[in-house]
C-alpha cells in the first residue's frame, strides 16, 4: 500500500507571505484529511539569493502558524551530486546541449527578428523562447567553447525529448480540495521551448531538482499554486525521460494583493513576519487566506 505523502517546498530567498501561508496550511489540512504525511523541503539551489536567515524565518513562520511536518527536512543544496547524476544521464542520451547565448545575446537576436516583422514565440509565462541557434554547433565546437571557459547553460532539446515519447503525455489533476474527482490534463512541454535544466556551476534547475526530489521522497500529492500549472508539463516530460513516478497534482488559487497582482517576496507583500509584528495571530492568518 502506497503511503500518501504531501510536501511544502518554499525557497529561502525572502520572507514567507500570505500566499505561502495559504499553501502550507492547505497542504497540512489536506494531508490530515486523508491521513497522509507532510514533508518540508527547502528549495535552495539558488545559492546567491537563498540565505540561512531566510531559512530560519521559514521555520519560525511555519511553527507560529501551527504547521507541523515530518522530519527530516530535505535541503536541495545538500544534494547536488544526485542532480548531477541525472543531468549526466540526459547529457549522455543527447537530450540536453550546452547553450552559450547570454541574456543580452537573446534579447538582441529576438529584437532583430521582431524589427523585421517576425512575431517571436513566447512561453506560458510570457518569456521569449530560446533561439537555440547554438544547438547546431558541432561537438568539437561545443567542447572548445567549454574548454575556453565560455559561460553556458544546459538546455533541454525539446524536439529530441518529445521524439522519445511513445505515448501521450498527461498528468492527473484534482478538481478541488476534496481530492476525489480528477481529470487528465494534456501536457504541452513544447510550449516552453528549450528550457534551462542546469547551469555550468550548478548541476540542476527548479524543474530537474523538483521531479527528482518528489520521486526520492515518495511524494504522491503535489499541492501548489496555480502559477505552476503550466510548468507541470515540463516536469511530466522529465519524469517520463528519467523513468520517475508521477504524483497527482492540485493547483490551488493564488492569494492576490489589493491591486490584483500575485504576491511577491521581492516586494515584501503581506509578509508573515511583518503581520506577526503588527499583532496578527495565526487565527487571523487563517481567516485572511480562507482556511
mmCIF file of C-alpha atoms in Angstrom:
data_model
loop_
_atom_site.group_PDB
_atom_site.id
_atom_site.type_symbol
_atom_site.label_atom_id
_atom_site.label_comp_id
_atom_site.label_asym_id
_atom_site.label_seq_id
_atom_site.Cartn_x
_atom_site.Cartn_y
_atom_site.Cartn_z
ATOM 1 C CA UNK A 1 0.000 0.000 0.000
ATOM 2 C CA UNK A 2 1.404 3.385 -1.029
ATOM 3 C CA UNK A 3 1.944 5.804 1.843
ATOM 4 C CA UNK A 4 0.271 9.077 0.884
ATOM 5 C CA UNK A 5 2.746 11.952 1.126
ATOM 6 C CA UNK A 6 2.388 15.699 0.627
ATOM 7 C CA UNK A 7 5.120 18.324 0.697
ATOM 8 C CA UNK A 8 5.521 22.060 1.209
ATOM 9 C CA UNK A 9 8.610 23.329 -0.585
ATOM 10 C CA UNK A 10 9.486 27.021 -0.094
ATOM 11 C CA UNK A 11 12.666 28.759 -1.240
ATOM 12 C CA UNK A 12 14.577 30.721 1.429
ATOM 13 C CA UNK A 13 15.107 33.773 -0.773
ATOM 14 C CA UNK A 14 12.770 36.092 1.107
ATOM 15 C CA UNK A 15 10.141 36.215 3.837
ATOM 16 C CA UNK A 16 7.085 33.999 3.545
ATOM 17 C CA UNK A 17 3.896 35.893 2.718
ATOM 18 C CA UNK A 18 0.170 35.163 2.814
ATOM 19 C CA UNK A 19 0.366 33.110 -0.381
ATOM 20 C CA UNK A 20 2.890 30.779 1.226
ATOM 21 C CA UNK A 21 0.768 30.596 4.371
ATOM 22 C CA UNK A 22 -2.228 29.501 2.315
ATOM 23 C CA UNK A 23 -0.258 26.794 0.512
ATOM 24 C CA UNK A 24 1.344 25.482 3.723
ATOM 25 C CA UNK A 25 -1.925 25.455 5.656
ATOM 26 C CA UNK A 26 -3.791 23.831 2.773
ATOM 27 C CA UNK A 27 -1.160 21.098 2.443
ATOM 28 C CA UNK A 28 -1.387 20.439 6.175
ATOM 29 C CA UNK A 29 -5.183 20.358 6.099
ATOM 30 C CA UNK A 30 -5.428 18.047 3.082
ATOM 31 C CA UNK A 31 -2.744 15.715 4.446
ATOM 32 C CA UNK A 32 -4.678 15.487 7.716
ATOM 33 C CA UNK A 33 -7.922 14.803 5.831
ATOM 34 C CA UNK A 34 -6.513 11.686 4.156
ATOM 35 C CA UNK A 35 -4.140 10.563 6.926
ATOM 36 C CA UNK A 36 -1.018 11.419 4.909
ATOM 37 C CA UNK A 37 2.484 12.554 5.777
ATOM 38 C CA UNK A 38 3.556 16.164 5.233
ATOM 39 C CA UNK A 39 7.208 16.806 4.411
ATOM 40 C CA UNK A 40 9.073 20.104 4.367
ATOM 41 C CA UNK A 41 11.613 20.682 1.606
ATOM 42 C CA UNK A 42 13.899 23.714 1.408
ATOM 43 C CA UNK A 43 14.453 24.544 -2.266
ATOM 44 C CA UNK A 44 17.730 26.441 -2.019
ATOM 45 C CA UNK A 45 19.563 25.676 -5.263
ATOM 46 C CA UNK A 46 19.914 29.431 -5.858
ATOM 47 C CA UNK A 47 22.938 29.760 -3.615
ATOM 48 C CA UNK A 48 23.281 33.503 -4.214
ATOM 49 C CA UNK A 49 19.766 34.546 -3.138
ATOM 50 C CA UNK A 50 18.948 31.871 -0.570
ATOM 51 C CA UNK A 51 20.280 32.529 2.920
ATOM 52 C CA UNK A 52 20.328 30.784 6.327
ATOM 53 C CA UNK A 53 18.486 33.795 7.754
ATOM 54 C CA UNK A 54 15.552 33.379 5.389
ATOM 55 C CA UNK A 55 15.535 29.624 6.037
ATOM 56 C CA UNK A 56 15.349 30.220 9.773
ATOM 57 C CA UNK A 57 12.461 32.599 9.095
ATOM 58 C CA UNK A 58 10.573 29.819 7.273
ATOM 59 C CA UNK A 59 10.798 27.565 10.342
ATOM 60 C CA UNK A 60 9.661 30.387 12.646
ATOM 61 C CA UNK A 61 6.695 31.279 10.458
ATOM 62 C CA UNK A 62 5.515 27.689 9.990
ATOM 63 C CA UNK A 63 5.822 26.872 13.676
ATOM 64 C CA UNK A 64 3.918 30.064 14.520
ATOM 65 C CA UNK A 65 1.146 29.065 12.082
ATOM 66 C CA UNK A 66 0.938 25.649 13.692
ATOM 67 C CA UNK A 67 2.081 23.761 10.600
ATOM 68 C CA UNK A 68 3.875 20.577 11.624
ATOM 69 C CA UNK A 69 5.915 18.422 9.291
ATOM 70 C CA UNK A 70 7.716 15.102 9.411
ATOM 71 C CA UNK A 71 11.467 15.234 9.936
ATOM 72 C CA UNK A 72 13.981 15.313 8.407
ATOM 73 C CA UNK A 73 13.883 18.379 6.189
ATOM 74 C CA UNK A 74 15.420 17.919 2.731
ATOM 75 C CA UNK A 75 17.654 20.813 1.672
ATOM 76 C CA UNK A 76 18.341 20.788 -2.057
ATOM 77 C CA UNK A 77 21.768 22.405 -1.727
ATOM 78 C CA UNK A 78 22.936 19.228 0.039
ATOM 79 C CA UNK A 79 22.033 17.003 -2.920
ATOM 80 C CA UNK A 80 23.789 18.499 -5.944
ATOM 81 C CA UNK A 81 25.590 15.188 -6.525
ATOM 82 C CA UNK A 82 22.258 13.418 -7.022
ATOM 83 C CA UNK A 83 21.101 16.017 -9.527
ATOM 84 C CA UNK A 84 24.434 15.729 -11.348
ATOM 85 C CA UNK A 85 23.846 12.002 -11.897
ATOM 86 C CA UNK A 86 20.503 12.706 -13.585
ATOM 87 C CA UNK A 87 21.991 15.531 -15.648
ATOM 88 C CA UNK A 88 24.858 13.305 -16.794
ATOM 89 C CA UNK A 89 22.330 10.740 -17.950
ATOM 90 C CA UNK A 90 20.480 13.344 -20.035
ATOM 91 C CA UNK A 91 23.792 14.557 -21.487
ATOM 92 C CA UNK A 92 24.807 11.008 -22.404
ATOM 93 C CA UNK A 93 21.449 10.458 -24.096
ATOM 94 C CA UNK A 94 21.904 13.732 -26.047
ATOM 95 C CA UNK A 95 18.737 15.199 -24.628
ATOM 96 C CA UNK A 96 20.446 18.389 -23.455
ATOM 97 C CA UNK A 97 23.022 20.643 -25.070
ATOM 98 C CA UNK A 98 25.304 23.479 -23.901
ATOM 99 C CA UNK A 99 23.688 26.822 -24.757
ATOM 100 C CA UNK A 100 26.078 29.777 -24.940
ATOM 101 C CA UNK A 101 23.803 32.749 -25.662
ATOM 102 C CA UNK A 102 23.702 35.273 -22.827
ATOM 103 C CA UNK A 103 20.534 37.144 -21.892
ATOM 104 C CA UNK A 104 21.851 40.101 -23.857
ATOM 105 C CA UNK A 105 22.517 37.884 -26.885
ATOM 106 C CA UNK A 106 18.990 36.501 -26.677
ATOM 107 C CA UNK A 107 17.411 39.954 -26.434
ATOM 108 C CA UNK A 108 19.450 41.262 -29.362
ATOM 109 C CA UNK A 109 18.693 38.220 -31.531
ATOM 110 C CA UNK A 110 14.965 38.395 -30.880
ATOM 111 C CA UNK A 111 14.795 42.200 -31.219
ATOM 112 C CA UNK A 112 16.408 41.946 -34.639
ATOM 113 C CA UNK A 113 13.846 39.358 -35.764
ATOM 114 C CA UNK A 114 10.967 41.403 -34.395
ATOM 115 C CA UNK A 115 12.224 44.523 -36.181
ATOM 116 C CA UNK A 116 11.876 42.505 -39.361
ATOM 117 C CA UNK A 117 8.242 41.876 -38.529
ATOM 118 C CA UNK A 118 8.507 38.382 -37.103
ATOM 119 C CA UNK A 119 6.420 37.553 -34.038
ATOM 120 C CA UNK A 120 8.726 35.649 -31.721
ATOM 121 C CA UNK A 121 7.075 32.761 -29.803
ATOM 122 C CA UNK A 122 6.756 33.055 -26.037
ATOM 123 C CA UNK A 123 6.273 30.567 -23.239
ATOM 124 C CA UNK A 124 3.188 30.404 -20.959
ATOM 125 C CA UNK A 125 4.815 32.920 -18.599
ATOM 126 C CA UNK A 126 5.329 35.380 -21.459
ATOM 127 C CA UNK A 127 9.111 34.974 -21.805
ATOM 128 C CA UNK A 128 10.519 34.576 -25.343
ATOM 129 C CA UNK A 129 11.598 31.078 -26.302
ATOM 130 C CA UNK A 130 15.316 30.417 -26.594
ATOM 131 C CA UNK A 131 16.525 30.865 -30.190
ATOM 132 C CA UNK A 132 18.544 27.623 -29.963
ATOM 133 C CA UNK A 133 20.871 28.562 -32.815
ATOM 134 C CA UNK A 134 23.816 27.064 -30.909
ATOM 135 C CA UNK A 135 22.076 23.687 -30.957
ATOM 136 C CA UNK A 136 23.582 23.337 -34.436
ATOM 137 C CA UNK A 137 27.178 23.645 -33.180
ATOM 138 C CA UNK A 138 29.389 20.638 -33.758
ATOM 139 C CA UNK A 139 30.525 18.547 -30.817
ATOM 140 C CA UNK A 140 34.070 19.800 -31.328
ATOM 141 C CA UNK A 141 32.981 23.440 -31.275
ATOM 142 C CA UNK A 142 30.982 22.878 -28.093
ATOM 143 C CA UNK A 143 33.948 21.248 -26.363
ATOM 144 C CA UNK A 144 36.246 24.050 -27.489
ATOM 145 C CA UNK A 145 33.976 26.757 -26.098
ATOM 146 C CA UNK A 146 33.563 24.940 -22.793
ATOM 147 C CA UNK A 147 37.343 24.463 -22.542
ATOM 148 C CA UNK A 148 37.804 28.192 -23.163
ATOM 149 C CA UNK A 149 35.567 28.973 -20.197
ATOM 150 C CA UNK A 150 32.699 30.449 -22.229
ATOM 151 C CA UNK A 151 29.643 30.680 -19.914
ATOM 152 C CA UNK A 152 26.845 28.285 -20.803
ATOM 153 C CA UNK A 153 23.737 26.564 -19.508
ATOM 154 C CA UNK A 154 22.495 23.059 -20.195
ATOM 155 C CA UNK A 155 19.214 23.312 -22.082
ATOM 156 C CA UNK A 156 16.720 20.577 -22.801
ATOM 157 C CA UNK A 157 16.463 19.719 -26.505
ATOM 158 C CA UNK A 158 12.680 19.709 -26.531
ATOM 159 C CA UNK A 159 12.400 18.210 -30.024
ATOM 160 C CA UNK A 160 14.730 15.332 -29.139
ATOM 161 C CA UNK A 161 12.940 14.770 -25.838
ATOM 162 C CA UNK A 162 9.498 14.631 -27.431
ATOM 163 C CA UNK A 163 10.767 12.168 -30.028
ATOM 164 C CA UNK A 164 11.500 9.686 -27.204
ATOM 165 C CA UNK A 165 7.874 9.532 -26.059
ATOM 166 C CA UNK A 166 5.795 6.532 -27.032
ATOM 167 C CA UNK A 167 2.512 7.760 -25.553
ATOM 168 C CA UNK A 168 0.521 10.922 -24.925
ATOM 169 C CA UNK A 169 1.878 12.987 -22.065
ATOM 170 C CA UNK A 170 -0.748 13.774 -19.427
ATOM 171 C CA UNK A 171 -0.980 14.424 -15.718
ATOM 172 C CA UNK A 172 -3.694 13.785 -13.140
ATOM 173 C CA UNK A 173 -5.211 16.960 -11.696
ATOM 174 C CA UNK A 174 -7.602 17.002 -8.740
ATOM 175 C CA UNK A 175 -10.697 19.101 -9.381
ATOM 176 C CA UNK A 176 -10.967 20.575 -5.884
ATOM 177 C CA UNK A 177 -9.819 20.251 -2.292
ATOM 178 C CA UNK A 178 -11.980 17.177 -1.847
ATOM 179 C CA UNK A 179 -9.232 15.273 -3.688
ATOM 180 C CA UNK A 180 -11.749 12.832 -5.084
ATOM 181 C CA UNK A 181 -12.688 13.879 -8.616
ATOM 182 C CA UNK A 182 -9.791 14.090 -11.064
ATOM 183 C CA UNK A 183 -9.198 14.911 -14.708
ATOM 184 C CA UNK A 184 -6.386 14.223 -17.131
ATOM 185 C CA UNK A 185 -4.578 17.302 -18.425
ATOM 186 C CA UNK A 186 -2.750 17.131 -21.735
ATOM 187 C CA UNK A 187 0.840 18.230 -21.175
ATOM 188 C CA UNK A 188 2.433 20.556 -23.728
ATOM 189 C CA UNK A 189 6.107 20.898 -22.755
ATOM 190 C CA UNK A 190 6.872 22.164 -26.271
ATOM 191 C CA UNK A 191 5.229 25.459 -25.286
ATOM 192 C CA UNK A 192 8.290 26.158 -23.117
ATOM 193 C CA UNK A 193 10.910 25.574 -25.792
ATOM 194 C CA UNK A 194 14.461 24.554 -24.856
ATOM 195 C CA UNK A 195 14.365 25.359 -21.151
ATOM 196 C CA UNK A 196 17.409 25.554 -18.871
ATOM 197 C CA UNK A 197 17.945 22.321 -16.936
ATOM 198 C CA UNK A 198 21.246 23.215 -15.270
ATOM 199 C CA UNK A 199 23.952 25.869 -15.101
ATOM 200 C CA UNK A 200 27.655 25.374 -15.607
ATOM 201 C CA UNK A 201 28.291 25.818 -11.882
ATOM 202 C CA UNK A 202 25.001 24.421 -10.508
ATOM 203 C CA UNK A 203 24.068 20.980 -11.894
ATOM 204 C CA UNK A 204 20.316 21.475 -11.683
ATOM 205 C CA UNK A 205 17.359 23.809 -12.097
ATOM 206 C CA UNK A 206 13.960 24.056 -10.465
ATOM 207 C CA UNK A 207 12.413 21.600 -12.925
ATOM 208 C CA UNK A 208 15.118 18.953 -12.640
ATOM 209 C CA UNK A 209 15.504 19.091 -8.868
ATOM 210 C CA UNK A 210 11.779 19.093 -8.132
ATOM 211 C CA UNK A 211 10.999 15.937 -10.116
ATOM 212 C CA UNK A 212 13.956 14.100 -8.587
ATOM 213 C CA UNK A 213 13.064 15.236 -5.072
ATOM 214 C CA UNK A 214 9.405 14.278 -5.470
ATOM 215 C CA UNK A 215 10.456 10.809 -6.632
ATOM 216 C CA UNK A 216 13.122 10.292 -3.958
ATOM 217 C CA UNK A 217 10.776 11.459 -1.188
ATOM 218 C CA UNK A 218 7.849 9.378 -2.408
ATOM 219 C CA UNK A 219 5.571 12.375 -2.939
ATOM 220 C CA UNK A 220 2.116 11.225 -4.040
ATOM 221 C CA UNK A 221 0.256 14.572 -3.891
ATOM 222 C CA UNK A 222 1.665 17.898 -5.088
ATOM 223 C CA UNK A 223 -0.478 20.791 -3.850
ATOM 224 C CA UNK A 224 0.848 24.154 -5.047
ATOM 225 C CA UNK A 225 -0.176 27.440 -6.637
ATOM 226 C CA UNK A 226 -1.895 27.844 -9.995
ATOM 227 C CA UNK A 227 1.128 29.843 -11.191
ATOM 228 C CA UNK A 228 2.914 26.488 -11.623
ATOM 229 C CA UNK A 229 0.077 24.757 -13.505
ATOM 230 C CA UNK A 230 1.600 25.035 -16.985
ATOM 231 C CA UNK A 231 5.105 24.215 -15.707
ATOM 232 C CA UNK A 232 3.797 20.780 -14.777
ATOM 233 C CA UNK A 233 4.082 19.870 -18.471
ATOM 234 C CA UNK A 234 7.876 20.177 -18.344
ATOM 235 C CA UNK A 235 8.044 18.170 -15.137
ATOM 236 C CA UNK A 236 5.912 15.378 -16.597
ATOM 237 C CA UNK A 237 8.286 15.211 -19.550
ATOM 238 C CA UNK A 238 11.305 14.888 -17.263
ATOM 239 C CA UNK A 239 9.544 12.231 -15.203
ATOM 240 C CA UNK A 240 8.959 10.264 -18.379
ATOM 241 C CA UNK A 241 12.520 10.680 -19.660
ATOM 242 C CA UNK A 242 14.062 9.662 -16.328
ATOM 243 C CA UNK A 243 11.623 6.853 -15.554
ATOM 244 C CA UNK A 244 10.295 8.550 -12.418
ATOM 245 C CA UNK A 245 6.877 8.018 -10.817
ATOM 246 C CA UNK A 246 4.331 10.783 -11.261
ATOM 247 C CA UNK A 247 2.359 12.233 -8.368
ATOM 248 C CA UNK A 248 -1.151 13.628 -8.672
ATOM 249 C CA UNK A 249 -1.471 17.416 -8.656
ATOM 250 C CA UNK A 250 -3.778 20.073 -7.298
ATOM 251 C CA UNK A 251 -3.040 23.658 -8.290
ATOM 252 C CA UNK A 252 -4.832 25.968 -5.910
ATOM 253 C CA UNK A 253 -5.878 29.553 -6.468
ATOM 254 C CA UNK A 254 -3.476 32.357 -5.626
ATOM 255 C CA UNK A 255 -3.733 34.926 -2.870
ATOM 256 C CA UNK A 256 -3.608 38.273 -4.662
ATOM 257 C CA UNK A 257 -2.710 41.748 -3.482
ATOM 258 C CA UNK A 258 -5.215 44.581 -3.286
ATOM 259 C CA UNK A 259 -4.183 45.630 -6.791
ATOM 260 C CA UNK A 260 -4.953 42.146 -8.130
ATOM 261 C CA UNK A 261 -1.365 41.055 -8.699
ATOM 262 C CA UNK A 262 0.366 37.940 -7.436
ATOM 263 C CA UNK A 263 2.124 38.378 -4.102
ATOM 264 C CA UNK A 264 5.897 38.620 -4.290
ATOM 265 C CA UNK A 265 8.743 38.089 -1.834
ATOM 266 C CA UNK A 266 10.775 40.765 -3.577
ATOM 267 C CA UNK A 267 8.087 43.376 -2.931
ATOM 268 C CA UNK A 268 7.614 42.163 0.666
ATOM 269 C CA UNK A 269 3.875 41.743 0.127
ATOM 270 C CA UNK A 270 1.987 40.859 3.304
ATOM 271 C CA UNK A 271 4.997 39.148 4.886
ATOM 272 C CA UNK A 272 4.098 36.861 7.770
ATOM 273 C CA UNK A 273 6.858 38.253 9.986
ATOM 274 C CA UNK A 274 5.547 41.798 9.450
ATOM 275 C CA UNK A 275 1.954 40.746 10.093
ATOM 276 C CA UNK A 276 3.015 38.944 13.264
ATOM 277 C CA UNK A 277 4.932 42.012 14.444
ATOM 278 C CA UNK A 278 1.824 44.106 13.800
ATOM 279 C CA UNK A 279 -0.187 41.888 16.141
ATOM 280 C CA UNK A 280 -1.775 39.344 13.803
ATOM 281 C CA UNK A 281 -2.460 35.883 15.204
ATOM 282 C CA UNK A 282 -2.380 32.524 13.415
ATOM 283 C CA UNK A 283 -6.183 32.581 13.536
ATOM 284 C CA UNK A 284 -6.113 35.939 11.733
ATOM 285 C CA UNK A 285 -3.890 34.480 9.018
ATOM 286 C CA UNK A 286 -6.211 31.512 8.531
ATOM 287 C CA UNK A 287 -9.147 33.880 8.186
ATOM 288 C CA UNK A 288 -7.270 36.095 5.730
ATOM 289 C CA UNK A 289 -6.456 33.168 3.434
ATOM 290 C CA UNK A 290 -9.820 31.454 3.777
ATOM 291 C CA UNK A 291 -8.875 28.347 5.771
#
